[in-house]
JSON list of C-alpha atoms in Angstrom, two decimals:
[
{"chain": "U", "resi": 1439, "resn": "ALA", "atom": "CA", "xyz": [6.44, -9.32, -14.88]},
{"chain": "U", "resi": 1440, "resn": "GLN", "atom": "CA", "xyz": [4.17, -7.34, -13.88]},
{"chain": "U", "resi": 1441, "resn": "SER", "atom": "CA", "xyz": [5.46, -3.72, -12.59]},
{"chain": "U", "resi": 1442, "resn": "VAL", "atom": "CA", "xyz": [4.96, 0.24, -11.84]},
{"chain": "U", "resi": 1443, "resn": "THR", "atom": "CA", "xyz": [7.53, 2.43, -12.36]},
{"chain": "U", "resi": 1444, "resn": "GLN", "atom": "CA", "xyz": [7.86, 5.77, -10.45]},
{"chain": "U", "resi": 1445, "resn": "LEU", "atom": "CA", "xyz": [10.37, 8.11, -12.36]},
{"chain": "U", "resi": 1446, "resn": "GLY", "atom": "CA", "xyz": [11.89, 10.13, -9.89]},
{"chain": "U", "resi": 1447, "resn": "SER", "atom": "CA", "xyz": [12.23, 9.16, -6.27]},
{"chain": "U", "resi": 1448, "resn": "HIS", "atom": "CA", "xyz": [12.46, 12.44, -4.85]},
{"chain": "U", "resi": 1449, "resn": "VAL", "atom": "CA", "xyz": [11.04, 15.76, -6.48]},
{"chain": "U", "resi": 1450, "resn": "SER", "atom": "CA", "xyz": [10.78, 19.78, -4.90]},
{"chain": "U", "resi": 1451, "resn": "VAL", "atom": "CA", "xyz": [8.83, 21.86, -5.83]},
{"chain": "U", "resi": 1452, "resn": "SER", "atom": "CA", "xyz": [7.89, 25.78, -4.84]},
{"chain": "U", "resi": 1453, "resn": "GLU", "atom": "CA", "xyz": [4.63, 26.21, -3.16]},
{"chain": "U", "resi": 1454, "resn": "GLY", "atom": "CA", "xyz": [1.85, 27.37, -5.41]},
{"chain": "U", "resi": 1455, "resn": "ALA", "atom": "CA", "xyz": [3.46, 25.28, -8.45]},
{"chain": "U", "resi": 1456, "resn": "LEU", "atom": "CA", "xyz": [2.69, 22.63, -10.60]},
{"chain": "U", "resi": 1457, "resn": "VAL", "atom": "CA", "xyz": [3.21, 19.11, -9.21]},
{"chain": "U", "resi": 1458, "resn": "LEU", "atom": "CA", "xyz": [3.85, 16.33, -11.79]},
{"chain": "U", "resi": 1459, "resn": "LEU", "atom": "CA", "xyz": [4.32, 13.05, -10.37]},
{"chain": "U", "resi": 1460, "resn": "ARG", "atom": "CA", "xyz": [4.95, 10.04, -13.00]},
{"chain": "U", "resi": 1461, "resn": "CYS", "atom": "CA", "xyz": [3.63, 6.40, -13.14]},
{"chain": "U", "resi": 1462, "resn": "ASN", "atom": "CA", "xyz": [4.18, 4.06, -15.61]},
{"chain": "U", "resi": 1463, "resn": "TYR", "atom": "CA", "xyz": [2.66, 0.92, -15.82]},
{"chain": "U", "resi": 1464, "resn": "SER", "atom": "CA", "xyz": [3.62, -2.33, -17.80]},
{"chain": "U", "resi": 1465, "resn": "SER", "atom": "CA", "xyz": [0.58, -4.19, -18.67]},
{"chain": "U", "resi": 1466, "resn": "SER", "atom": "CA", "xyz": [-1.25, -5.51, -21.97]},
{"chain": "U", "resi": 1467, "resn": "VAL", "atom": "CA", "xyz": [-4.03, -5.46, -19.87]},
{"chain": "U", "resi": 1468, "resn": "PRO", "atom": "CA", "xyz": [-5.67, -2.07, -18.67]},
{"chain": "U", "resi": 1469, "resn": "PRO", "atom": "CA", "xyz": [-5.68, -2.65, -15.12]},
{"chain": "U", "resi": 1470, "resn": "TYR", "atom": "CA", "xyz": [-7.02, -0.86, -12.63]},
{"chain": "U", "resi": 1471, "resn": "LEU", "atom": "CA", "xyz": [-4.94, 2.28, -10.99]},
{"chain": "U", "resi": 1472, "resn": "PHE", "atom": "CA", "xyz": [-4.31, 3.73, -7.22]},
{"chain": "U", "resi": 1473, "resn": "TRP", "atom": "CA", "xyz": [-2.48, 6.78, -5.91]},
{"chain": "U", "resi": 1474, "resn": "TYR", "atom": "CA", "xyz": [-1.93, 6.56, -2.02]},
{"chain": "U", "resi": 1475, "resn": "VAL", "atom": "CA", "xyz": [0.11, 9.45, 0.11]},
{"chain": "U", "resi": 1476, "resn": "GLN", "atom": "CA", "xyz": [2.18, 8.43, 3.23]},
{"chain": "U", "resi": 1477, "resn": "TYR", "atom": "CA", "xyz": [3.17, 10.98, 6.20]},
{"chain": "U", "resi": 1478, "resn": "PRO", "atom": "CA", "xyz": [6.16, 10.09, 7.87]},
{"chain": "U", "resi": 1479, "resn": "ASN", "atom": "CA", "xyz": [5.50, 7.09, 10.71]},
{"chain": "U", "resi": 1480, "resn": "GLN", "atom": "CA", "xyz": [1.67, 6.85, 9.15]},
{"chain": "U", "resi": 1481, "resn": "GLY", "atom": "CA", "xyz": [-0.32, 4.12, 6.83]},
{"chain": "U", "resi": 1482, "resn": "LEU", "atom": "CA", "xyz": [-0.91, 4.83, 3.17]},
{"chain": "U", "resi": 1483, "resn": "GLN", "atom": "CA", "xyz": [-3.90, 6.78, 2.71]},
{"chain": "U", "resi": 1484, "resn": "LEU", "atom": "CA", "xyz": [-5.99, 6.52, -0.82]},
{"chain": "U", "resi": 1485, "resn": "LEU", "atom": "CA", "xyz": [-5.69, 9.86, -2.89]},
{"chain": "U", "resi": 1486, "resn": "LEU", "atom": "CA", "xyz": [-7.46, 8.36, -6.02]},
{"chain": "U", "resi": 1487, "resn": "LYS", "atom": "CA", "xyz": [-8.42, 5.53, -8.32]},
{"chain": "U", "resi": 1488, "resn": "TYR", "atom": "CA", "xyz": [-9.24, 4.98, -11.87]},
{"chain": "U", "resi": 1489, "resn": "THR", "atom": "CA", "xyz": [-11.30, 1.42, -12.21]},
{"chain": "U", "resi": 1490, "resn": "SER", "atom": "CA", "xyz": [-12.03, 1.76, -16.15]},
{"chain": "U", "resi": 1491, "resn": "ALA", "atom": "CA", "xyz": [-14.73, 4.94, -15.67]},
{"chain": "U", "resi": 1492, "resn": "ALA", "atom": "CA", "xyz": [-13.43, 8.32, -16.87]},
{"chain": "U", "resi": 1493, "resn": "THR", "atom": "CA", "xyz": [-9.86, 8.58, -17.93]},
{"chain": "U", "resi": 1494, "resn": "LEU", "atom": "CA", "xyz": [-9.43, 11.85, -16.07]},
{"chain": "U", "resi": 1495, "resn": "VAL", "atom": "CA", "xyz": [-9.74, 10.91, -11.97]},
{"chain": "U", "resi": 1496, "resn": "LYS", "atom": "CA", "xyz": [-9.99, 13.64, -9.40]},
{"chain": "U", "resi": 1497, "resn": "GLY", "atom": "CA", "xyz": [-8.89, 12.89, -6.07]},
{"chain": "U", "resi": 1498, "resn": "ILE", "atom": "CA", "xyz": [-9.07, 14.52, -2.65]},
{"chain": "U", "resi": 1499, "resn": "ASN", "atom": "CA", "xyz": [-6.63, 17.08, -1.48]},
{"chain": "U", "resi": 1500, "resn": "GLY", "atom": "CA", "xyz": [-7.45, 19.12, -4.95]},
{"chain": "U", "resi": 1501, "resn": "PHE", "atom": "CA", "xyz": [-5.05, 16.11, -7.04]},
{"chain": "U", "resi": 1502, "resn": "GLU", "atom": "CA", "xyz": [-5.96, 14.48, -10.43]},
{"chain": "U", "resi": 1503, "resn": "ALA", "atom": "CA", "xyz": [-4.74, 11.55, -12.37]},
{"chain": "U", "resi": 1504, "resn": "GLU", "atom": "CA", "xyz": [-5.17, 11.20, -16.42]},
{"chain": "U", "resi": 1505, "resn": "PHE", "atom": "CA", "xyz": [-5.51, 7.72, -17.24]},
{"chain": "U", "resi": 1506, "resn": "LYS", "atom": "CA", "xyz": [-3.28, 6.92, -20.60]},
{"chain": "U", "resi": 1507, "resn": "LYS", "atom": "CA", "xyz": [-4.04, 3.72, -22.29]},
{"chain": "U", "resi": 1508, "resn": "SER", "atom": "CA", "xyz": [-1.44, 4.30, -25.14]},
{"chain": "U", "resi": 1509, "resn": "GLU", "atom": "CA", "xyz": [1.04, 5.58, -23.18]},
{"chain": "U", "resi": 1510, "resn": "THR", "atom": "CA", "xyz": [0.40, 3.16, -20.03]},
{"chain": "U", "resi": 1511, "resn": "SER", "atom": "CA", "xyz": [0.35, 5.94, -17.98]},
{"chain": "U", "resi": 1512, "resn": "PHE", "atom": "CA", "xyz": [-1.24, 7.62, -14.35]},
{"chain": "U", "resi": 1513, "resn": "HIS", "atom": "CA", "xyz": [0.39, 10.43, -14.16]},
{"chain": "U", "resi": 1514, "resn": "LEU", "atom": "CA", "xyz": [-0.59, 12.49, -10.65]},
{"chain": "U", "resi": 1515, "resn": "THR", "atom": "CA", "xyz": [-0.92, 16.13, -10.95]},
{"chain": "U", "resi": 1516, "resn": "LYS", "atom": "CA", "xyz": [-2.35, 19.46, -8.49]},
{"chain": "U", "resi": 1517, "resn": "PRO", "atom": "CA", "xyz": [-2.08, 22.97, -10.34]},
{"chain": "U", "resi": 1518, "resn": "SER", "atom": "CA", "xyz": [-0.65, 24.31, -6.88]},
{"chain": "U", "resi": 1519, "resn": "ALA", "atom": "CA", "xyz": [1.48, 22.81, -4.76]},
{"chain": "U", "resi": 1520, "resn": "HIS", "atom": "CA", "xyz": [0.71, 23.41, -0.65]},
{"chain": "U", "resi": 1521, "resn": "MET", "atom": "CA", "xyz": [3.40, 22.93, 2.21]},
{"chain": "U", "resi": 1522, "resn": "SER", "atom": "CA", "xyz": [0.93, 20.01, 3.57]},
{"chain": "U", "resi": 1523, "resn": "ASP", "atom": "CA", "xyz": [1.41, 18.54, 0.43]},
{"chain": "U", "resi": 1524, "resn": "ALA", "atom": "CA", "xyz": [4.63, 16.84, 1.63]},
{"chain": "U", "resi": 1525, "resn": "ALA", "atom": "CA", "xyz": [4.95, 13.76, 1.47]},
{"chain": "U", "resi": 1526, "resn": "GLU", "atom": "CA", "xyz": [5.52, 9.92, 0.21]},
{"chain": "U", "resi": 1527, "resn": "TYR", "atom": "CA", "xyz": [3.33, 9.26, -2.43]},
{"chain": "U", "resi": 1528, "resn": "PHE", "atom": "CA", "xyz": [2.99, 5.86, -4.44]},
{"chain": "U", "resi": 1529, "resn": "CYS", "atom": "CA", "xyz": [1.54, 4.83, -7.59]},
{"chain": "U", "resi": 1530, "resn": "ALA", "atom": "CA", "xyz": [-0.15, 1.18, -7.47]},
{"chain": "U", "resi": 1531, "resn": "VAL", "atom": "CA", "xyz": [-1.88, -1.22, -9.31]},
{"chain": "U", "resi": 1532, "resn": "SER", "atom": "CA", "xyz": [-4.25, -4.23, -9.70]},
{"chain": "U", "resi": 1533, "resn": "TYR", "atom": "CA", "xyz": [-4.81, -6.77, -12.09]},
{"chain": "U", "resi": 1534, "resn": "ASN", "atom": "CA", "xyz": [-7.81, -8.41, -10.13]},
{"chain": "U", "resi": 1535, "resn": "GLN", "atom": "CA", "xyz": [-5.56, -11.02, -8.43]},
{"chain": "U", "resi": 1536, "resn": "GLY", "atom": "CA", "xyz": [-7.81, -10.68, -4.99]},
{"chain": "U", "resi": 1537, "resn": "GLY", "atom": "CA", "xyz": [-6.61, -7.61, -3.43]},
{"chain": "U", "resi": 1538, "resn": "LYS", "atom": "CA", "xyz": [-2.82, -7.81, -4.14]},
{"chain": "U", "resi": 1539, "resn": "LEU", "atom": "CA", "xyz": [-1.49, -4.32, -4.71]},
{"chain": "U", "resi": 1540, "resn": "ILE", "atom": "CA", "xyz": [1.63, -3.87, -6.90]},
{"chain": "U", "resi": 1541, "resn": "PHE", "atom": "CA", "xyz": [3.04, -0.65, -5.34]},
{"chain": "U", "resi": 1542, "resn": "GLY", "atom": "CA", "xyz": [5.75, 1.92, -7.16]},
{"chain": "U", "resi": 1543, "resn": "GLN", "atom": "CA", "xyz": [8.84, 3.17, -5.42]},
{"chain": "U", "resi": 1544, "resn": "GLY", "atom": "CA", "xyz": [7.32, 6.06, -4.73]},
{"chain": "U", "resi": 1545, "resn": "THR", "atom": "CA", "xyz": [7.97, 9.74, -5.02]},
{"chain": "U", "resi": 1546, "resn": "GLU", "atom": "CA", "xyz": [8.77, 11.92, -1.77]},
{"chain": "U", "resi": 1547, "resn": "LEU", "atom": "CA", "xyz": [7.53, 15.15, -2.59]},
{"chain": "U", "resi": 1548, "resn": "SER", "atom": "CA", "xyz": [9.12, 18.43, -1.35]},
{"chain": "U", "resi": 1549, "resn": "VAL", "atom": "CA", "xyz": [7.56, 21.13, -0.87]},
{"chain": "U", "resi": 1550, "resn": "LYS", "atom": "CA", "xyz": [9.55, 24.73, -0.43]},
{"chain": "U", "resi": 1551, "resn": "PRO", "atom": "CA", "xyz": [8.12, 28.11, 0.87]},
{"chain": "X", "resi": 854, "resn": "ASP", "atom": "CA", "xyz": [-15.97, 4.49, 13.18]},
{"chain": "X", "resi": 855, "resn": "ALA", "atom": "CA", "xyz": [-12.07, 3.39, 14.01]},
{"chain": "X", "resi": 856, "resn": "GLY", "atom": "CA", "xyz": [-9.70, 2.68, 11.42]},
{"chain": "X", "resi": 857, "resn": "VAL", "atom": "CA", "xyz": [-7.41, -0.02, 10.62]},
{"chain": "X", "resi": 858, "resn": "THR", "atom": "CA", "xyz": [-6.01, -0.47, 14.00]},
{"chain": "X", "resi": 859, "resn": "GLN", "atom": "CA", "xyz": [-2.68, -2.38, 14.36]},
{"chain": "X", "resi": 860, "resn": "SER", "atom": "CA", "xyz": [-0.12, -3.87, 17.64]},
{"chain": "X", "resi": 861, "resn": "PRO", "atom": "CA", "xyz": [1.91, -3.13, 18.75]},
{"chain": "X", "resi": 862, "resn": "THR", "atom": "CA", "xyz": [3.07, 0.11, 16.79]},
{"chain": "X", "resi": 863, "resn": "HIS", "atom": "CA", "xyz": [6.90, -0.51, 17.85]},
{"chain": "X", "resi": 864, "resn": "LEU", "atom": "CA", "xyz": [8.59, -3.85, 18.22]},
{"chain": "X", "resi": 865, "resn": "ILE", "atom": "CA", "xyz": [12.39, -4.75, 18.60]},
{"chain": "X", "resi": 866, "resn": "LYS", "atom": "CA", "xyz": [13.63, -8.31, 18.19]},
{"chain": "X", "resi": 867, "resn": "THR", "atom": "CA", "xyz": [16.50, -10.31, 17.77]},
{"chain": "X", "resi": 868, "resn": "ARG", "atom": "CA", "xyz": [17.77, -12.62, 14.85]},
{"chain": "X", "resi": 869, "resn": "GLY", "atom": "CA", "xyz": [16.35, -16.11, 15.56]},
{"chain": "X", "resi": 870, "resn": "GLN", "atom": "CA", "xyz": [13.35, -15.00, 17.81]},
{"chain": "X", "resi": 871, "resn": "HIS", "atom": "CA", "xyz": [9.91, -14.95, 16.63]},
{"chain": "X", "resi": 872, "resn": "VAL", "atom": "CA", "xyz": [7.04, -12.37, 16.50]},
{"chain": "X", "resi": 873, "resn": "THR", "atom": "CA", "xyz": [3.11, -12.12, 16.25]},
{"chain": "X", "resi": 874, "resn": "LEU", "atom": "CA", "xyz": [1.55, -8.81, 14.70]},
{"chain": "X", "resi": 875, "resn": "ARG", "atom": "CA", "xyz": [-1.97, -7.99, 15.00]},
{"chain": "X", "resi": 876, "resn": "CYS", "atom": "CA", "xyz": [-4.64, -6.26, 13.09]},
{"chain": "X", "resi": 877, "resn": "SER", "atom": "CA", "xyz": [-8.07, -5.22, 13.19]},
{"chain": "X", "resi": 878, "resn": "PRO", "atom": "CA", "xyz": [-9.88, -4.45, 10.40]},
{"chain": "X", "resi": 879, "resn": "ILE", "atom": "CA", "xyz": [-12.59, -1.45, 9.91]},
{"chain": "X", "resi": 880, "resn": "SER", "atom": "CA", "xyz": [-15.81, -2.41, 10.89]},
{"chain": "X", "resi": 881, "resn": "GLY", "atom": "CA", "xyz": [-17.52, -4.30, 8.43]},
{"chain": "X", "resi": 882, "resn": "HIS", "atom": "CA", "xyz": [-14.52, -5.44, 6.15]},
{"chain": "X", "resi": 883, "resn": "LYS", "atom": "CA", "xyz": [-14.07, -9.00, 5.72]},
{"chain": "X", "resi": 884, "resn": "SER", "atom": "CA", "xyz": [-10.70, -9.07, 3.91]},
{"chain": "X", "resi": 885, "resn": "VAL", "atom": "CA", "xyz": [-7.64, -8.79, 5.50]},
{"chain": "X", "resi": 886, "resn": "SER", "atom": "CA", "xyz": [-4.08, -8.42, 3.66]},
{"chain": "X", "resi": 887, "resn": "TRP", "atom": "CA", "xyz": [-0.52, -8.17, 4.90]},
{"chain": "X", "resi": 888, "resn": "TYR", "atom": "CA", "xyz": [2.42, -5.63, 2.99]},
{"chain": "X", "resi": 889, "resn": "GLN", "atom": "CA", "xyz": [5.77, -5.18, 3.78]},
{"chain": "X", "resi": 890, "resn": "GLN", "atom": "CA", "xyz": [7.38, -2.23, 3.38]},
{"chain": "X", "resi": 891, "resn": "VAL", "atom": "CA", "xyz": [11.62, -1.42, 3.85]},
{"chain": "X", "resi": 892, "resn": "LEU", "atom": "CA", "xyz": [12.71, 1.57, 4.42]},
{"chain": "X", "resi": 893, "resn": "GLY", "atom": "CA", "xyz": [13.03, 3.91, 0.92]},
{"chain": "X", "resi": 894, "resn": "GLN", "atom": "CA", "xyz": [11.09, 1.15, -0.94]},
{"chain": "X", "resi": 895, "resn": "GLY", "atom": "CA", "xyz": [7.22, 0.81, -1.62]},
{"chain": "X", "resi": 896, "resn": "PRO", "atom": "CA", "xyz": [4.80, -1.88, 0.23]},
{"chain": "X", "resi": 897, "resn": "GLN", "atom": "CA", "xyz": [5.27, -5.33, -0.81]},
{"chain": "X", "resi": 898, "resn": "PHE", "atom": "CA", "xyz": [2.11, -7.85, -0.66]},
{"chain": "X", "resi": 899, "resn": "ILE", "atom": "CA", "xyz": [2.49, -10.89, 1.66]},
{"chain": "X", "resi": 900, "resn": "PHE", "atom": "CA", "xyz": [-0.89, -11.87, 2.04]},
{"chain": "X", "resi": 901, "resn": "GLN", "atom": "CA", "xyz": [-4.30, -11.24, 1.68]},
{"chain": "X", "resi": 902, "resn": "TYR", "atom": "CA", "xyz": [-7.32, -13.05, 3.49]},
{"chain": "X", "resi": 903, "resn": "TYR", "atom": "CA", "xyz": [-10.91, -13.10, 2.80]},
{"chain": "X", "resi": 904, "resn": "GLU", "atom": "CA", "xyz": [-13.56, -14.60, 5.11]},
{"chain": "X", "resi": 905, "resn": "LYS", "atom": "CA", "xyz": [-10.96, -16.69, 7.21]},
{"chain": "X", "resi": 906, "resn": "GLU", "atom": "CA", "xyz": [-9.51, -17.96, 4.22]},
{"chain": "X", "resi": 907, "resn": "GLU", "atom": "CA", "xyz": [-5.97, -17.31, 2.43]},
{"chain": "X", "resi": 908, "resn": "ARG", "atom": "CA", "xyz": [-6.72, -15.52, -0.79]},
{"chain": "X", "resi": 909, "resn": "GLY", "atom": "CA", "xyz": [-3.25, -14.51, -1.95]},
{"chain": "X", "resi": 910, "resn": "ARG", "atom": "CA", "xyz": [0.17, -14.97, -1.40]},
{"chain": "X", "resi": 911, "resn": "GLY", "atom": "CA", "xyz": [2.91, -13.02, -2.19]},
{"chain": "X", "resi": 912, "resn": "ASN", "atom": "CA", "xyz": [7.01, -14.16, -2.54]},
{"chain": "X", "resi": 913, "resn": "PHE", "atom": "CA", "xyz": [7.76, -14.47, 1.04]},
{"chain": "X", "resi": 914, "resn": "PRO", "atom": "CA", "xyz": [9.86, -17.95, 2.62]},
{"chain": "X", "resi": 915, "resn": "ASP", "atom": "CA", "xyz": [7.25, -20.00, 4.59]},
{"chain": "X", "resi": 916, "resn": "ARG", "atom": "CA", "xyz": [8.95, -18.20, 7.75]},
{"chain": "X", "resi": 917, "resn": "PHE", "atom": "CA", "xyz": [6.20, -16.05, 7.54]},
{"chain": "X", "resi": 918, "resn": "SER", "atom": "CA", "xyz": [2.03, -17.47, 7.99]},
{"chain": "X", "resi": 919, "resn": "ALA", "atom": "CA", "xyz": [-0.85, -15.68, 8.46]},
{"chain": "X", "resi": 920, "resn": "ARG", "atom": "CA", "xyz": [-4.27, -16.11, 9.50]},
{"chain": "X", "resi": 921, "resn": "GLN", "atom": "CA", "xyz": [-8.37, -14.41, 10.22]},
{"chain": "X", "resi": 922, "resn": "PHE", "atom": "CA", "xyz": [-10.25, -15.24, 12.80]},
{"chain": "X", "resi": 923, "resn": "PRO", "atom": "CA", "xyz": [-14.11, -15.62, 13.18]},
{"chain": "X", "resi": 924, "resn": "ASN", "atom": "CA", "xyz": [-13.94, -11.58, 13.60]},
{"chain": "X", "resi": 925, "resn": "TYR", "atom": "CA", "xyz": [-11.79, -11.63, 10.85]},
{"chain": "X", "resi": 926, "resn": "SER", "atom": "CA", "xyz": [-8.93, -9.61, 12.78]},
{"chain": "X", "resi": 927, "resn": "SER", "atom": "CA", "xyz": [-5.21, -11.69, 11.59]},
{"chain": "X", "resi": 928, "resn": "GLU", "atom": "CA", "xyz": [-2.15, -12.40, 12.25]},
{"chain": "X", "resi": 929, "resn": "LEU", "atom": "CA", "xyz": [0.68, -11.95, 10.57]},
{"chain": "X", "resi": 930, "resn": "ASN", "atom": "CA", "xyz": [3.94, -14.63, 12.29]},
{"chain": "X", "resi": 931, "resn": "VAL", "atom": "CA", "xyz": [7.39, -14.49, 11.17]},
{"chain": "X", "resi": 932, "resn": "ASN", "atom": "CA", "xyz": [9.71, -17.16, 12.49]},
{"chain": "X", "resi": 933, "resn": "ALA", "atom": "CA", "xyz": [13.32, -17.24, 12.48]},
{"chain": "X", "resi": 934, "resn": "LEU", "atom": "CA", "xyz": [13.94, -14.04, 12.11]},
{"chain": "X", "resi": 935, "resn": "LEU", "atom": "CA", "xyz": [16.17, -12.10, 10.11]},
{"chain": "X", "resi": 936, "resn": "LEU", "atom": "CA", "xyz": [18.11, -8.30, 9.70]},
{"chain": "X", "resi": 937, "resn": "GLY", "atom": "CA", "xyz": [16.50, -8.19, 6.79]},
{"chain": "X", "resi": 938, "resn": "ASP", "atom": "CA", "xyz": [13.18, -8.69, 8.22]},
{"chain": "X", "resi": 939, "resn": "SER", "atom": "CA", "xyz": [13.24, -5.09, 9.64]},
{"chain": "X", "resi": 940, "resn": "ALA", "atom": "CA", "xyz": [10.73, -2.86, 8.26]},
{"chain": "X", "resi": 941, "resn": "LEU", "atom": "CA", "xyz": [6.88, -1.67, 8.58]},
{"chain": "X", "resi": 942, "resn": "TYR", "atom": "CA", "xyz": [4.55, -4.18, 8.57]},
{"chain": "X", "resi": 943, "resn": "LEU", "atom": "CA", "xyz": [1.34, -2.36, 7.05]},
{"chain": "X", "resi": 944, "resn": "CYS", "atom": "CA", "xyz": [-2.78, -4.32, 7.62]},
{"chain": "X", "resi": 945, "resn": "ALA", "atom": "CA", "xyz": [-4.96, -2.92, 4.89]},
{"chain": "X", "resi": 946, "resn": "SER", "atom": "CA", "xyz": [-8.58, -3.90, 5.18]},
{"chain": "X", "resi": 947, "resn": "SER", "atom": "CA", "xyz": [-11.87, -3.79, 2.76]},
{"chain": "X", "resi": 948, "resn": "PRO", "atom": "CA", "xyz": [-14.86, -5.04, 2.33]},
{"chain": "X", "resi": 949, "resn": "HIS", "atom": "CA", "xyz": [-14.57, -7.47, -0.39]},
{"chain": "X", "resi": 950, "resn": "GLY", "atom": "CA", "xyz": [-11.82, -9.96, -1.66]},
{"chain": "X", "resi": 951, "resn": "SER", "atom": "CA", "xyz": [-11.45, -7.58, -4.78]},
{"chain": "X", "resi": 952, "resn": "SER", "atom": "CA", "xyz": [-9.29, -4.44, -4.12]},
{"chain": "X", "resi": 953, "resn": "ASN", "atom": "CA", "xyz": [-10.44, -3.26, -7.52]},
{"chain": "X", "resi": 954, "resn": "ASN", "atom": "CA", "xyz": [-13.90, -1.39, -6.47]},
{"chain": "X", "resi": 955, "resn": "SER", "atom": "CA", "xyz": [-12.83, -1.28, -2.77]},
{"chain": "X", "resi": 956, "resn": "PRO", "atom": "CA", "xyz": [-9.83, 0.22, -2.13]},
{"chain": "X", "resi": 957, "resn": "LEU", "atom": "CA", "xyz": [-7.42, -0.86, 0.86]},
{"chain": "X", "resi": 958, "resn": "HIS", "atom": "CA", "xyz": [-7.58, 1.16, 3.70]},
{"chain": "X", "resi": 959, "resn": "PHE", "atom": "CA", "xyz": [-3.91, 1.16, 5.91]},
{"chain": "X", "resi": 960, "resn": "GLY", "atom": "CA", "xyz": [-3.10, 0.79, 9.22]},
{"chain": "X", "resi": 961, "resn": "ASN", "atom": "CA", "xyz": [-0.60, 3.26, 10.48]},
{"chain": "X", "resi": 962, "resn": "GLY", "atom": "CA", "xyz": [1.54, -0.32, 10.38]},
{"chain": "X", "resi": 963, "resn": "THR", "atom": "CA", "xyz": [4.55, -1.64, 13.01]},
{"chain": "X", "resi": 964, "resn": "ARG", "atom": "CA", "xyz": [7.72, -0.90, 13.12]},
{"chain": "X", "resi": 965, "resn": "LEU", "atom": "CA", "xyz": [10.10, -4.12, 13.58]},
{"chain": "X", "resi": 966, "resn": "THR", "atom": "CA", "xyz": [13.54, -3.62, 14.17]},
{"chain": "X", "resi": 967, "resn": "VAL", "atom": "CA", "xyz": [15.72, -7.06, 14.38]},
{"chain": "X", "resi": 968, "resn": "THR", "atom": "CA", "xyz": [19.26, -6.83, 15.87]}
]
């Protein structure tokens, strides 16, 4: 079955430190890949998407992600964490099934002052 | 432009009751999808509708149903509520039927509590 795995349900970093959130997918066919962010009591906001153009994708708020087919990974990074980055982050994949996204379990990012 | 709007924002129901959740997509968007997000988990796909026709259905029982109206708004109905139906129900819209090049835009959800 197609699935998405996010390693680490909780990640804590200091303000100004590198943010690395991990995502691996299971598929023999390269999927379309997305990262969404969810702030408390809100819906999901798209951070970035990979659709088979450049393997390094830049998103909003300084985030970027790199698609590595050999590792079936799509890890999310940000060079310098800000307090406002504290939120839940979800990796999702689409296999061209009419709008169905498969989400990972989410990673809660905490940013310490 | 207004984003995806969902109503109500919160709802408390008793086991066995029925519930209707509503969603208005972004203007010009013809596809609406519904997701269930149980606390501590990622959203799970329930339904997608495009141009008023069902385009996809997730692994949910027949107690869950939905429809899309001519103005592209949508309703999600859940019958015979169970405690396990307590979750945040998210509606998402997109211009087209495929999410690949037109990512989903999510509403803030309806928090359903079943007691």
